[in-house]
Amino acid sequence: MEKPEIVTDLFKKTREFLEIFKKGEEFTQDLLKENERLRYKIVQLEEEAKAVKKGLQGSPVSELQEVLRQLQEEKRALLDRFKEVEAENKDFAAKYVEVEEENNNLANLYVASYQLHSTLDFKEVLRILQEIVINLVGADRFAIMVLDEVTNELTAVLTEGMDEKRMRKIKVGEGIIGDVARTGESYIEPDAEGFKPAHDLDPVVCIPLKIKERIIGVLAIFSLLEQKSKKLSRVDYELFSMLAGHAATAIFSSKLYSVSERKLSTIQSFIDLLSGKS
Amino acid sequence: MAEYNFLVVEDSPTMRQLISFSLKRIRGAKIIEAGNGVEALKKLSENKFNLILADINMPLMDGLKLLSIVRKDPNYSHVPVIIVSTEGTETDKEKGMKLGANAYLPKPIQTSDLLRTVKTLLKIED
């Protein structure tokens, strides 16, 4: 009785195993089929991709891509040119400022020299010189000193913003002012902003008034106007160098003129006396 | 072409010439000069001006007095006035601006600054 039960049980298990095996076979078959289908699909897609790629060449899209590439190149070139033009613009702007400054200088120089030579009256020349130094240079305190060639001393003929009595006579070679009269070289204080005079009559700027090499006096500036910020610009240096020559000529010729006028008047009086005219 | 009449009131002939010389660079500029405030008032009654430039320190009538008179005159109350002066402190500037000046230029003036100010006030384009 025991034996047939075991056999039956064995049969049962064998059947079950066969069923599982069958299912596994079916599943493997399915997998193989799916694999095949997918391989076929890949090949199909690869062919389609090739066709699409082939079809794109010469199509409007590629033409547009080419146009886009050209435009990008053009844009790059334009940006480079724009940078160049911008640099040129900056250069022009700087030049414009320079020309404006030069115009300003020329206007100042023209007016100063025009005014200085507009009269032969000594006092008028001094007044004009005073105006130029105040209005064009921006000086606050200054003195114009004339050289006496006999005593070799400088005497103030005009002062502005300071007591004329304080402007004592200065010997040629004495201090900065005297030194300028001796050498004929302009003195310009390098640190005008922090300038503190060591001596009473130490100027910020001292210009010799000279005709060729002959020194006839000096212009000594002791302080500048507040708004001038104690800064001297290029036009100031140009004005100083112009003043050195033109002011000297104007002062010299006006003095000469007044002397000759006096002499002429004396001679005329003598002639009148000799000719019996009263 | 637009015409601009300028009145330059300044006792210093040097400054008058410099200002007039600079203003001539504006196209259509016509410049009339006066040596002080009294002379300026006479010129103002004889002509029409687009802009007035005045110094402060002048004999007979100074620039600030002139400015206050001009601002009370209905014919000139709206006309731009530029004050030019050696007095360069903020107080001086404020005084001028309070009286109705449109701009204040301290001496020594830069012609480029003067032209820029005039062109701005008269809305003249370069």
PDB file of N, CA and C in Angstrom, chain A residues 70 152 173 193 277:
ATOM      1  N   GLN A  70      26.215  82.966 -41.145  1.00  0.00           N
ATOM      2  CA  GLN A  70      26.731  84.192 -41.774  1.00  0.00           C
ATOM      3  C   GLN A  70      26.377  85.434 -40.942  1.00  0.00           C
ATOM      4  N   ASN A 152      69.377 150.011  -9.360  1.00  0.00           N
ATOM      5  CA  ASN A 152      69.250 148.548  -9.417  1.00  0.00           C
ATOM      6  C   ASN A 152      68.215 148.018  -8.394  1.00  0.00           C
ATOM      7  N   GLY A 173      68.448 140.674  -7.070  1.00  0.00           N
ATOM      8  CA  GLY A 173      69.171 139.570  -6.453  1.00  0.00           C
ATOM      9  C   GLY A 173      68.685 139.261  -5.046  1.00  0.00           C
ATOM     10  N   GLU A 193      49.188 124.904  -3.843  1.00  0.00           N
ATOM     11  CA  GLU A 193      48.089 124.606  -2.916  1.00  0.00           C
ATOM     12  C   GLU A 193      48.546 124.698  -1.455  1.00  0.00           C
ATOM     13  N   LYS A 277      56.825 183.677 -30.032  1.00  0.00           N
ATOM     14  CA  LYS A 277      55.408 183.340 -29.720  1.00  0.00           C
ATOM     15  C   LYS A 277      55.258 183.235 -28.220  1.00  0.00           C
TER      16      LYS A 277
END
